[in-house]
JSON list of C-alpha atoms in Angstrom, two decimals:
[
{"chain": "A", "resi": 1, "resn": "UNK", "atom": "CA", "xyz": [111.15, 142.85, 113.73]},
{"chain": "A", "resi": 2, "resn": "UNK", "atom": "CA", "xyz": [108.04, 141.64, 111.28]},
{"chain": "A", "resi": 3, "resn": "UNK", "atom": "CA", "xyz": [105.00, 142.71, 110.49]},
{"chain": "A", "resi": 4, "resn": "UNK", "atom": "CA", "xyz": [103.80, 139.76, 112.79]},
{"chain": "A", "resi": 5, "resn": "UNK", "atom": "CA", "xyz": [105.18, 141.10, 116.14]},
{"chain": "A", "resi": 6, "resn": "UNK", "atom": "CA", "xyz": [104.20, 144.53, 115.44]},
{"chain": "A", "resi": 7, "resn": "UNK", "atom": "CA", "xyz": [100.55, 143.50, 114.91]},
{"chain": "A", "resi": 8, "resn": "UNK", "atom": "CA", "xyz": [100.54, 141.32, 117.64]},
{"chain": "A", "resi": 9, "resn": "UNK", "atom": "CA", "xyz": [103.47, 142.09, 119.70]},
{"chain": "A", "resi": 10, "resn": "UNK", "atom": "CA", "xyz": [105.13, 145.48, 119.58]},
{"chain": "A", "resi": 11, "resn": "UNK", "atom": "CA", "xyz": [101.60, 147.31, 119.67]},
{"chain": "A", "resi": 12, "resn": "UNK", "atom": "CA", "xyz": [101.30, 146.32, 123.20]},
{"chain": "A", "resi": 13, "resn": "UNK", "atom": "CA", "xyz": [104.15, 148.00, 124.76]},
{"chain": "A", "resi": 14, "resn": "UNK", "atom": "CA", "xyz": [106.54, 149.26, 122.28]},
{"chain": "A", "resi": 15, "resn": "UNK", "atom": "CA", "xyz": [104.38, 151.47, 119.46]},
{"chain": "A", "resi": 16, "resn": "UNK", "atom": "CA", "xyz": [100.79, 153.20, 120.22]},
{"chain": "A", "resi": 17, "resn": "UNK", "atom": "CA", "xyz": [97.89, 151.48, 118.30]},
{"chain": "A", "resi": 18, "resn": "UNK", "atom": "CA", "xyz": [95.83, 153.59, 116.35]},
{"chain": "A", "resi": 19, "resn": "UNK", "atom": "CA", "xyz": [92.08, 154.22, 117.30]},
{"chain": "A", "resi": 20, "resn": "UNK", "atom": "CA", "xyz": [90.04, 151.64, 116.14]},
{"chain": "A", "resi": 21, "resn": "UNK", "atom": "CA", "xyz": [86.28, 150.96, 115.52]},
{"chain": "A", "resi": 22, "resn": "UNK", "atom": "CA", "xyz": [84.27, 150.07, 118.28]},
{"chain": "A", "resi": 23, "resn": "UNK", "atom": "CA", "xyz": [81.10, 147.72, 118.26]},
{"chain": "A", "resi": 24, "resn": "UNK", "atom": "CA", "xyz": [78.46, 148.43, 121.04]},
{"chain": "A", "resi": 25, "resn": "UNK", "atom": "CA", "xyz": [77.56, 144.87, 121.44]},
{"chain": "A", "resi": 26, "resn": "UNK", "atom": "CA", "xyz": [80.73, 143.41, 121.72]},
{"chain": "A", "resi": 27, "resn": "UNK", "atom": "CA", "xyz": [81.56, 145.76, 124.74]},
{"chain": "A", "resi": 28, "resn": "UNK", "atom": "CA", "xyz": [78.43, 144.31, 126.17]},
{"chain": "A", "resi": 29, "resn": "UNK", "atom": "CA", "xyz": [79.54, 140.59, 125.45]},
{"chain": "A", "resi": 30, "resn": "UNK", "atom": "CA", "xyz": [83.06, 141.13, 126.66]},
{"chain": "A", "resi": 31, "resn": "UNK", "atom": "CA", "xyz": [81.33, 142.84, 129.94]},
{"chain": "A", "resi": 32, "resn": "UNK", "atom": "CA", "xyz": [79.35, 139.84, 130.64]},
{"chain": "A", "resi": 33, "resn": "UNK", "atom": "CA", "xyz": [81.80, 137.59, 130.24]},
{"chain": "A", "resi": 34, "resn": "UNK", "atom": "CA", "xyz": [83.82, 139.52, 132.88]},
{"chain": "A", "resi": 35, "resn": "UNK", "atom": "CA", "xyz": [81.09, 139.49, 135.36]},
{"chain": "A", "resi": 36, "resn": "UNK", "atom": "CA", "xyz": [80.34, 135.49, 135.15]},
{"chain": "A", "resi": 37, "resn": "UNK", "atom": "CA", "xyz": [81.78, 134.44, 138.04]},
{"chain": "A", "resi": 38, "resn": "UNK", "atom": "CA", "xyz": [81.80, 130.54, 137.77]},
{"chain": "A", "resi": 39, "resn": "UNK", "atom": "CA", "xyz": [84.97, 130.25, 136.29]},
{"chain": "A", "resi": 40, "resn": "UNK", "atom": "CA", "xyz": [84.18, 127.14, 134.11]},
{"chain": "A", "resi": 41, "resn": "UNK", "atom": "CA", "xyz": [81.22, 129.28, 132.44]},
{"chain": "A", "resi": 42, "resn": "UNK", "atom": "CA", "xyz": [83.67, 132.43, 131.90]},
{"chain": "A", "resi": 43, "resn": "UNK", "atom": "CA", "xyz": [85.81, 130.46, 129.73]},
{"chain": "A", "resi": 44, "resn": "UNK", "atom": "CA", "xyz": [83.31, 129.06, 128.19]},
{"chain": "A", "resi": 45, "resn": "UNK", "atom": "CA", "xyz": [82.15, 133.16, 127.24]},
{"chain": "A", "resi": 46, "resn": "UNK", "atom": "CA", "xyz": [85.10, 134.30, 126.17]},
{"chain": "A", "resi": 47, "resn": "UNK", "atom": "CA", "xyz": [85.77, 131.21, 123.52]},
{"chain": "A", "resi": 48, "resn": "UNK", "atom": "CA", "xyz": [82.24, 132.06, 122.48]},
{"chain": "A", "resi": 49, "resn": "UNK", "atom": "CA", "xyz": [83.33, 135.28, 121.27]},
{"chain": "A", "resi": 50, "resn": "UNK", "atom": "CA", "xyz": [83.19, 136.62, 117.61]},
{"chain": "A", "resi": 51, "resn": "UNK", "atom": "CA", "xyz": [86.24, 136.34, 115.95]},
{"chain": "A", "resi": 52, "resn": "UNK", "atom": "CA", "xyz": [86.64, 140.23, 113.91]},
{"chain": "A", "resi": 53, "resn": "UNK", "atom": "CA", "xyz": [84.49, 142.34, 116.27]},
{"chain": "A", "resi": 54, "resn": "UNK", "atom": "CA", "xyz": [86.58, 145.28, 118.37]},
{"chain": "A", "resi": 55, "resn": "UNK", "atom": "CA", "xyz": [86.28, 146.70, 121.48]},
{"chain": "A", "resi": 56, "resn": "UNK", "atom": "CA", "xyz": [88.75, 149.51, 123.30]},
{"chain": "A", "resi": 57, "resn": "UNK", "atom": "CA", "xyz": [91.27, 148.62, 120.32]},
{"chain": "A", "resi": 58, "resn": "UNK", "atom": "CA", "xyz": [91.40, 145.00, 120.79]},
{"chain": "A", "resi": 59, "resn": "UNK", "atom": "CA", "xyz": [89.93, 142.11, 118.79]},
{"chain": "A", "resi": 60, "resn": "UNK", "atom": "CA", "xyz": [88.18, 139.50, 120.55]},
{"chain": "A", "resi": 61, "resn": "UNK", "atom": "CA", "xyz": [89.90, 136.58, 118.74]},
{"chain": "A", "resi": 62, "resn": "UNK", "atom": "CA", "xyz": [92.93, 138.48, 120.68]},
{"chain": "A", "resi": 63, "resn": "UNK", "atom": "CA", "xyz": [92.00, 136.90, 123.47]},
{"chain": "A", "resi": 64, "resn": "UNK", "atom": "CA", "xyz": [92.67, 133.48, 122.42]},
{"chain": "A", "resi": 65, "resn": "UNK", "atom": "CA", "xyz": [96.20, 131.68, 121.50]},
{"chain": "A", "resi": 66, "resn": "UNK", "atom": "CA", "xyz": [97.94, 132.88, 118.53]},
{"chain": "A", "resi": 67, "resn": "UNK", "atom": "CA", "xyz": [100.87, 131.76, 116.56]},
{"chain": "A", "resi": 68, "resn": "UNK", "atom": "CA", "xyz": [103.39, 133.18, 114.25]},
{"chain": "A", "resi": 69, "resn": "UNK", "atom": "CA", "xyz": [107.08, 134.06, 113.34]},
{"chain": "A", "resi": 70, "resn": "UNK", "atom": "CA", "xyz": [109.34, 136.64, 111.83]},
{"chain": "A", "resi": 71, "resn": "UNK", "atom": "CA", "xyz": [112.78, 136.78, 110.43]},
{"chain": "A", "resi": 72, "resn": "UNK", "atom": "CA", "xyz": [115.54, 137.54, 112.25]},
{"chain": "A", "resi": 73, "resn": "UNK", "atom": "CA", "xyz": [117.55, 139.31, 109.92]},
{"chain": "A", "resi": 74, "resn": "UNK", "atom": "CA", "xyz": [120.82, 138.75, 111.97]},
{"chain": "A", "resi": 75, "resn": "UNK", "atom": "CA", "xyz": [120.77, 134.84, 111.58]},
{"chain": "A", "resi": 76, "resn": "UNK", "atom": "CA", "xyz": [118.98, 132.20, 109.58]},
{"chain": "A", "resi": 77, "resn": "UNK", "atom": "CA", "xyz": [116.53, 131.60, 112.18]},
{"chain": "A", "resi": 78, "resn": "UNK", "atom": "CA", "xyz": [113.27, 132.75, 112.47]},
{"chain": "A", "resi": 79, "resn": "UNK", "atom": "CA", "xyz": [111.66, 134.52, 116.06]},
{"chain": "A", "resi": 80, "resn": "UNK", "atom": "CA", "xyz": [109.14, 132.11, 116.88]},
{"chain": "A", "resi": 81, "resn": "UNK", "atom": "CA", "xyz": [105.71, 133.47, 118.61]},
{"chain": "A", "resi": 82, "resn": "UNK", "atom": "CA", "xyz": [102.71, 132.82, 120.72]},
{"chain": "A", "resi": 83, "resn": "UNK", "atom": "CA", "xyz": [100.86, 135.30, 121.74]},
{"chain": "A", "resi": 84, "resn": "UNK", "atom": "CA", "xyz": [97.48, 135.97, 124.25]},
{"chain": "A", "resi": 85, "resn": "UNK", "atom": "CA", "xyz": [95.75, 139.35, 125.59]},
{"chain": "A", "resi": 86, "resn": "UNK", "atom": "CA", "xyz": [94.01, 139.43, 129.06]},
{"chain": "A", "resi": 87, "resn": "UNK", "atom": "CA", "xyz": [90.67, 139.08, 129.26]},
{"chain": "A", "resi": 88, "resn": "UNK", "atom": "CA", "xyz": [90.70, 141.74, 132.15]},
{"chain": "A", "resi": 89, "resn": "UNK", "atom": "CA", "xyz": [92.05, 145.26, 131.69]},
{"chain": "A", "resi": 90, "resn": "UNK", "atom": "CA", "xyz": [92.90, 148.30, 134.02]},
{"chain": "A", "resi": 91, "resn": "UNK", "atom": "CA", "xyz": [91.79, 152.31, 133.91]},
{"chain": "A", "resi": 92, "resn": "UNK", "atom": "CA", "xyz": [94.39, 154.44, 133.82]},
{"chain": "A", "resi": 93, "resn": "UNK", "atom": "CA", "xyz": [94.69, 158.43, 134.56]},
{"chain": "A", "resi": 94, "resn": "UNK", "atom": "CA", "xyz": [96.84, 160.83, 132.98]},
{"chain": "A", "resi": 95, "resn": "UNK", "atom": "CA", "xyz": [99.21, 160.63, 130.76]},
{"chain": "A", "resi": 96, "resn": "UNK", "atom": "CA", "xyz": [98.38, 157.09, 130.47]},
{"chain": "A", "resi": 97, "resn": "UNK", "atom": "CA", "xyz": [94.08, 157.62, 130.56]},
{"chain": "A", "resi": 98, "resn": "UNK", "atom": "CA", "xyz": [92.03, 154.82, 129.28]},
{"chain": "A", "resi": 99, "resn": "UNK", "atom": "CA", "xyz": [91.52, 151.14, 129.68]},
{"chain": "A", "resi": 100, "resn": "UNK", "atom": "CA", "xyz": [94.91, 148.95, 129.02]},
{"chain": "A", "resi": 101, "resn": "UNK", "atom": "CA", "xyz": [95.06, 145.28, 128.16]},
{"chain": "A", "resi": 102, "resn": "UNK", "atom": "CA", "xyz": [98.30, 142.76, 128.85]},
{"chain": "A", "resi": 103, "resn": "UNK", "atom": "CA", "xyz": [99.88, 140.87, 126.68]},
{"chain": "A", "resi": 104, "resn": "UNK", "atom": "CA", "xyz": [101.49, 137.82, 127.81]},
{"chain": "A", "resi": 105, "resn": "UNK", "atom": "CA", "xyz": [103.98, 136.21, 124.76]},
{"chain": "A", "resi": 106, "resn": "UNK", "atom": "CA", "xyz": [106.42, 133.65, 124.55]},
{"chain": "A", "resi": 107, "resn": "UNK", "atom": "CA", "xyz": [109.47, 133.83, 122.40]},
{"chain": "A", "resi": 108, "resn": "UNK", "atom": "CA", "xyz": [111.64, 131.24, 121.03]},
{"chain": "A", "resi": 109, "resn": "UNK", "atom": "CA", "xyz": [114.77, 131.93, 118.67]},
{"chain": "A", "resi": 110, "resn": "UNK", "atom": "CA", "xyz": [116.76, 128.95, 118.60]},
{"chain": "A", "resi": 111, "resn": "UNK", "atom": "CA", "xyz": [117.56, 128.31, 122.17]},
{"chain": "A", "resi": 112, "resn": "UNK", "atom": "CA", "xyz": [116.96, 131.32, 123.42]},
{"chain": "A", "resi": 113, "resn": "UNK", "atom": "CA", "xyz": [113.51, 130.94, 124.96]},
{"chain": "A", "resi": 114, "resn": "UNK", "atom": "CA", "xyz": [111.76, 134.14, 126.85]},
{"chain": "A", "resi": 115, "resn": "UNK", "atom": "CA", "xyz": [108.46, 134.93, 128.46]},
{"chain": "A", "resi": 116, "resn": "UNK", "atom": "CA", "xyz": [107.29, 138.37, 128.59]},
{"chain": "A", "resi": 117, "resn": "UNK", "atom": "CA", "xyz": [104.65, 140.12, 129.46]},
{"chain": "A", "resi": 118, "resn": "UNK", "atom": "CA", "xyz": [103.60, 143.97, 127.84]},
{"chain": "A", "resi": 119, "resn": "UNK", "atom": "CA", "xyz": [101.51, 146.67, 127.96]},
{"chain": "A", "resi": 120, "resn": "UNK", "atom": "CA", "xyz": [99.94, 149.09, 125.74]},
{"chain": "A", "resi": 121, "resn": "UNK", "atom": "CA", "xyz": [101.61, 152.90, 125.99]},
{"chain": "A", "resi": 122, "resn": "UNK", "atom": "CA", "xyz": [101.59, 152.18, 130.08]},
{"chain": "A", "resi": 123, "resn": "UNK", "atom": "CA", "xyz": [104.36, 151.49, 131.72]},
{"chain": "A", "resi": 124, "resn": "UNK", "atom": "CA", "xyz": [105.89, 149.17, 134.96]},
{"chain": "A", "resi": 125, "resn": "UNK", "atom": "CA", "xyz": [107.32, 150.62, 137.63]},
{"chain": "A", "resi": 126, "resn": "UNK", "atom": "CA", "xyz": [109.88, 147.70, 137.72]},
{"chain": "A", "resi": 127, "resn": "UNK", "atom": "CA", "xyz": [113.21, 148.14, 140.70]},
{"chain": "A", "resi": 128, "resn": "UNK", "atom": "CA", "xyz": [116.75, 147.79, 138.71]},
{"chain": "A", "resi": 129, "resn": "UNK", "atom": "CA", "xyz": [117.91, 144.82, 137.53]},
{"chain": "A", "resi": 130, "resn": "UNK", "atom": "CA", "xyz": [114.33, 143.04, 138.63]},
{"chain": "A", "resi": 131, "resn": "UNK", "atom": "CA", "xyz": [111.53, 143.30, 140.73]},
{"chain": "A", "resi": 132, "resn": "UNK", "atom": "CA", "xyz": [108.99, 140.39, 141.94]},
{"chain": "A", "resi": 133, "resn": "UNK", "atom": "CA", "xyz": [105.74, 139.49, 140.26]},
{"chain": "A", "resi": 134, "resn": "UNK", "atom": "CA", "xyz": [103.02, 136.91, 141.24]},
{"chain": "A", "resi": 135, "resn": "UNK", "atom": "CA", "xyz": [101.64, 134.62, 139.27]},
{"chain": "A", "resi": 136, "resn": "UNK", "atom": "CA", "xyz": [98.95, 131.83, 139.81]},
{"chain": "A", "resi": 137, "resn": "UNK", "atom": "CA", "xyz": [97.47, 128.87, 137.25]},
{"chain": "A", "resi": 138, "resn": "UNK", "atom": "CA", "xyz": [93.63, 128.36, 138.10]},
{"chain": "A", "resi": 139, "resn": "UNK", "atom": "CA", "xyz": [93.34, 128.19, 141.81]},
{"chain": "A", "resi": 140, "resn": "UNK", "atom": "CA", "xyz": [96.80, 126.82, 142.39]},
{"chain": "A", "resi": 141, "resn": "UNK", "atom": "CA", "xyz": [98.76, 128.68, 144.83]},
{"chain": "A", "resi": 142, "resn": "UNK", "atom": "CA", "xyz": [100.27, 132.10, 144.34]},
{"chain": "A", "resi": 143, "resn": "UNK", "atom": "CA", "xyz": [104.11, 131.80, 143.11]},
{"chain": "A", "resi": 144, "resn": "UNK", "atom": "CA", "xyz": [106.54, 134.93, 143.26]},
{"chain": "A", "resi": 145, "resn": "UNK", "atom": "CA", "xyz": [108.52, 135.20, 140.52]},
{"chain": "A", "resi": 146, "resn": "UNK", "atom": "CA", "xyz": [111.64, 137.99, 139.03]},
{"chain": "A", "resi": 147, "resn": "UNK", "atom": "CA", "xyz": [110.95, 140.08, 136.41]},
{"chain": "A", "resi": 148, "resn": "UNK", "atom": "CA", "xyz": [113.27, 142.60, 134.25]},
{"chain": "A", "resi": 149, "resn": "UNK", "atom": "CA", "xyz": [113.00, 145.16, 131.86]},
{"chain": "A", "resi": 150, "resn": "UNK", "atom": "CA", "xyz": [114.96, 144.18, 127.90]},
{"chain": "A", "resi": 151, "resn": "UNK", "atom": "CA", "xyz": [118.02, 145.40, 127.07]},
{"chain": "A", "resi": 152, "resn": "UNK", "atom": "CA", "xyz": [117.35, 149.25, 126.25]},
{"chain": "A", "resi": 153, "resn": "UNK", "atom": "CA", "xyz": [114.47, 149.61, 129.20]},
{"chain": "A", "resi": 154, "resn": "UNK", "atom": "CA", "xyz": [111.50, 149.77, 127.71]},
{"chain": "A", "resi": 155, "resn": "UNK", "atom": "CA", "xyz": [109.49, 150.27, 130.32]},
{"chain": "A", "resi": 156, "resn": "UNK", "atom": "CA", "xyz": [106.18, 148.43, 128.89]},
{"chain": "A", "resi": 157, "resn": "UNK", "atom": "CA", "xyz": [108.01, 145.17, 128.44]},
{"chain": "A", "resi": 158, "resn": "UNK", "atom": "CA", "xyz": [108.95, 143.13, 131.38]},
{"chain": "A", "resi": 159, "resn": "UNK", "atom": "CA", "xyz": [110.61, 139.58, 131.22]},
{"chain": "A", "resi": 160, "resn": "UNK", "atom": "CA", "xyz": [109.85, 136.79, 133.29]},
{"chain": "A", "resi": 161, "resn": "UNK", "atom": "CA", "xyz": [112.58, 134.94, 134.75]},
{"chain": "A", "resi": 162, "resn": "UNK", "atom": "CA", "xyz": [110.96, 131.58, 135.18]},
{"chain": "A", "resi": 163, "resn": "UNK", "atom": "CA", "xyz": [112.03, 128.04, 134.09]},
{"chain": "A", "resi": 164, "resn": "UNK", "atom": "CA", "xyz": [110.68, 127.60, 130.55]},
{"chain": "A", "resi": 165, "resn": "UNK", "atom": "CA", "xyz": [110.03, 123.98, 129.92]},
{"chain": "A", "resi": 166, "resn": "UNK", "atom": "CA", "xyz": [108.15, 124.23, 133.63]},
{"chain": "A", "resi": 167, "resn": "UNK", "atom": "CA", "xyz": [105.85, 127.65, 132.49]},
{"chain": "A", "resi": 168, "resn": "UNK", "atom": "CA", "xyz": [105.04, 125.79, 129.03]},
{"chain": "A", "resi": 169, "resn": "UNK", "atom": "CA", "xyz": [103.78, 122.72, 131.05]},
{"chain": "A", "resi": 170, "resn": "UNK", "atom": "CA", "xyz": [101.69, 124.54, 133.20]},
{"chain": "A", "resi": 171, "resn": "UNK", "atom": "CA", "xyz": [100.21, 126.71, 130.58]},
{"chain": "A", "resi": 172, "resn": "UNK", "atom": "CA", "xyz": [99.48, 123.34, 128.95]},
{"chain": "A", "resi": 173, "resn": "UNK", "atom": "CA", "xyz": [97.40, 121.79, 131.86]},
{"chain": "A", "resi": 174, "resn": "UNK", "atom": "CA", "xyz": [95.75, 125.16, 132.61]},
{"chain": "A", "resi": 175, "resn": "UNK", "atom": "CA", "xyz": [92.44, 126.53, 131.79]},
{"chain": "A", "resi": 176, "resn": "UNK", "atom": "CA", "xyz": [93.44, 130.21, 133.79]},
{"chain": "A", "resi": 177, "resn": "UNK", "atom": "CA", "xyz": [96.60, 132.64, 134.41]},
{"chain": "A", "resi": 178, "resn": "UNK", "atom": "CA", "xyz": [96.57, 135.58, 136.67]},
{"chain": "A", "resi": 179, "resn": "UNK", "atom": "CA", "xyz": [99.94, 137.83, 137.22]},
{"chain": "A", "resi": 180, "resn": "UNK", "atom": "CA", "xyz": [100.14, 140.71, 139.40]},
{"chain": "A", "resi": 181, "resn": "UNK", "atom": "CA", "xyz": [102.22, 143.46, 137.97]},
{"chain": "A", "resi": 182, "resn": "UNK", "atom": "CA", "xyz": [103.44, 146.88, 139.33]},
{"chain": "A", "resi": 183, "resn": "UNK", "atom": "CA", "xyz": [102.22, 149.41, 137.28]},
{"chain": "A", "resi": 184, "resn": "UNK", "atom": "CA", "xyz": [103.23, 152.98, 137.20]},
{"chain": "A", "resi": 185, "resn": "UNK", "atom": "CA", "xyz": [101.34, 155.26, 139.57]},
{"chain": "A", "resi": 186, "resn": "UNK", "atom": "CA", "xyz": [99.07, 152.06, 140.40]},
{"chain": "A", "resi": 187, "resn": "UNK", "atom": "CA", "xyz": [101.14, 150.32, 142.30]},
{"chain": "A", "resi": 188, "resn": "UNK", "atom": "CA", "xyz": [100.30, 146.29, 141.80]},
{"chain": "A", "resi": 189, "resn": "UNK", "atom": "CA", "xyz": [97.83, 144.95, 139.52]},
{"chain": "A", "resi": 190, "resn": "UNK", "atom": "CA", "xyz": [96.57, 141.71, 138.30]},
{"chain": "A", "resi": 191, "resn": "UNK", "atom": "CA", "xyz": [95.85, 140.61, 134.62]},
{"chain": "A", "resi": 192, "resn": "UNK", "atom": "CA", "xyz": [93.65, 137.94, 134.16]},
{"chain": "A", "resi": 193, "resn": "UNK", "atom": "CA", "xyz": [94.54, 135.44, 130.77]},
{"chain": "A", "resi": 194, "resn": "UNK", "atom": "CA", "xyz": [92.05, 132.72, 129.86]},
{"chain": "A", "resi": 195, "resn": "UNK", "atom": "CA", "xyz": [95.13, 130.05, 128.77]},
{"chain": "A", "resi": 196, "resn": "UNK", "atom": "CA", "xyz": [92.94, 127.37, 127.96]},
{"chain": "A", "resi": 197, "resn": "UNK", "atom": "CA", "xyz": [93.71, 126.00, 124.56]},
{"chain": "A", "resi": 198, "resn": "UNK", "atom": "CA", "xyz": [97.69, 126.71, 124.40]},
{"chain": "A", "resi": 199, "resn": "UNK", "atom": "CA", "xyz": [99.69, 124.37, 122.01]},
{"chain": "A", "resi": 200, "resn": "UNK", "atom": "CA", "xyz": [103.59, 124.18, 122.24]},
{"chain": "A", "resi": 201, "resn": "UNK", "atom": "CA", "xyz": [103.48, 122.33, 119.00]},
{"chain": "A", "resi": 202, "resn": "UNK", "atom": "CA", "xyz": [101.52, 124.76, 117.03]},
{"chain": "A", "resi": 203, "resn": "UNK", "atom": "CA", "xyz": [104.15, 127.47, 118.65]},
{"chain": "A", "resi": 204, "resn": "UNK", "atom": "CA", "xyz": [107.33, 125.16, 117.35]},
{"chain": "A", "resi": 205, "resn": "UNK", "atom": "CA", "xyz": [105.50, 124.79, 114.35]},
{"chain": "A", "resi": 206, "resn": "UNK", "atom": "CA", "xyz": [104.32, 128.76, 113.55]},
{"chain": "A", "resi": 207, "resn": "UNK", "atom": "CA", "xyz": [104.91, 129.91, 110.09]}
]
């Protein structure tokens, strides 16, 4: 694994993230931008946000698309990335305590094409071999989908069993993703991603 995933990957469910510096006024931006509640104006906030500020760990450029690869050092061909963190996070008490984002990613290596979903440090309370999450473009209706832990169980990863070429289209047409996900001692929980923007070129095309 590169230095790519771990920055933009891996931190969010597989290694703990350092404390960061935190900027008073971009916690107040990212606040209002949570409480607009016309959806079209909400977007329009969080694309407005500075690009290098931090807040709770997390960069506000995070928030939007990005793209990138990393070797596989197995084969000749290179883990292909695009990655988003929700706009929306959840408070967690002990051992977990603190506010946790979502990352939602999608992996392509050759033809093997996944879509996961991770946490930072927290973990999902996902059933063996899968468990059902929901997930819902804009205000489309709510679809049900199965969900597993990798290979090893890492508990802060979960992948989405969903038809890729069908999840790419959708996240191409929409503006909005929400997906509820169990969560340890939480029960279920919904992440909130603002989509808009996504390019499945730029992600064939990552360097």
């Amino acid at each position: 694994i590169g230095d790519w995933v771990m920055r933009k990957l891996i931190t969010f469910g597989l290694v703990a993230m350092a404390s960061l510096p935190v900027q008073a006024d971009i916690y107040e931006q990212i606040g209002a931008c949570k409480k607009t509640e016309d959806a079209a104006k909400q977007l329009e906030c969080f694309k407005a946000l500075p690009d290098k500020e931090k807040a709770d760990g997390i960069s506000s450029n995070e928030f939007k698309w990005s793209y990138g690869l990393t070797p596989d050092k197995m084969s000749d061909t290179p883990y292909q990335f695009a990655t988003i963190v929700s706009t929306s996070n959840i408070e967690l008490d002990f051992p977990y305590e603190g506010n946790h984002y979502a990352t939602l990613a999608l992996r392509e290596h050759g033809g093997d094409k996944k879509i996961m979903i991770a946490l930072q440090k927290a973990q999902f309370t996902c059933d063996i071999p899968s468990c059902d999450i929901d997930l819902r473009f804009d205000e489309n209706s709510t679809q049900t989908r199965r969900a597993k832990y990798p290979d090893g169980g890492n508990t802060s990863t979960l992948f989405i069993e969903e038809d890729y070429p069908s999840f790419i289209e959708k996240l191409s047409k929409a503006k909005t993703l929400k997906i509820s996900v169990p969560i340890y001692q939480k029960g279920d929980k919904i992440f909130e991603f603002v989509i808009d923007g996504f390019d499945a070129e730029k992600l064939k095309q990552a360097k």
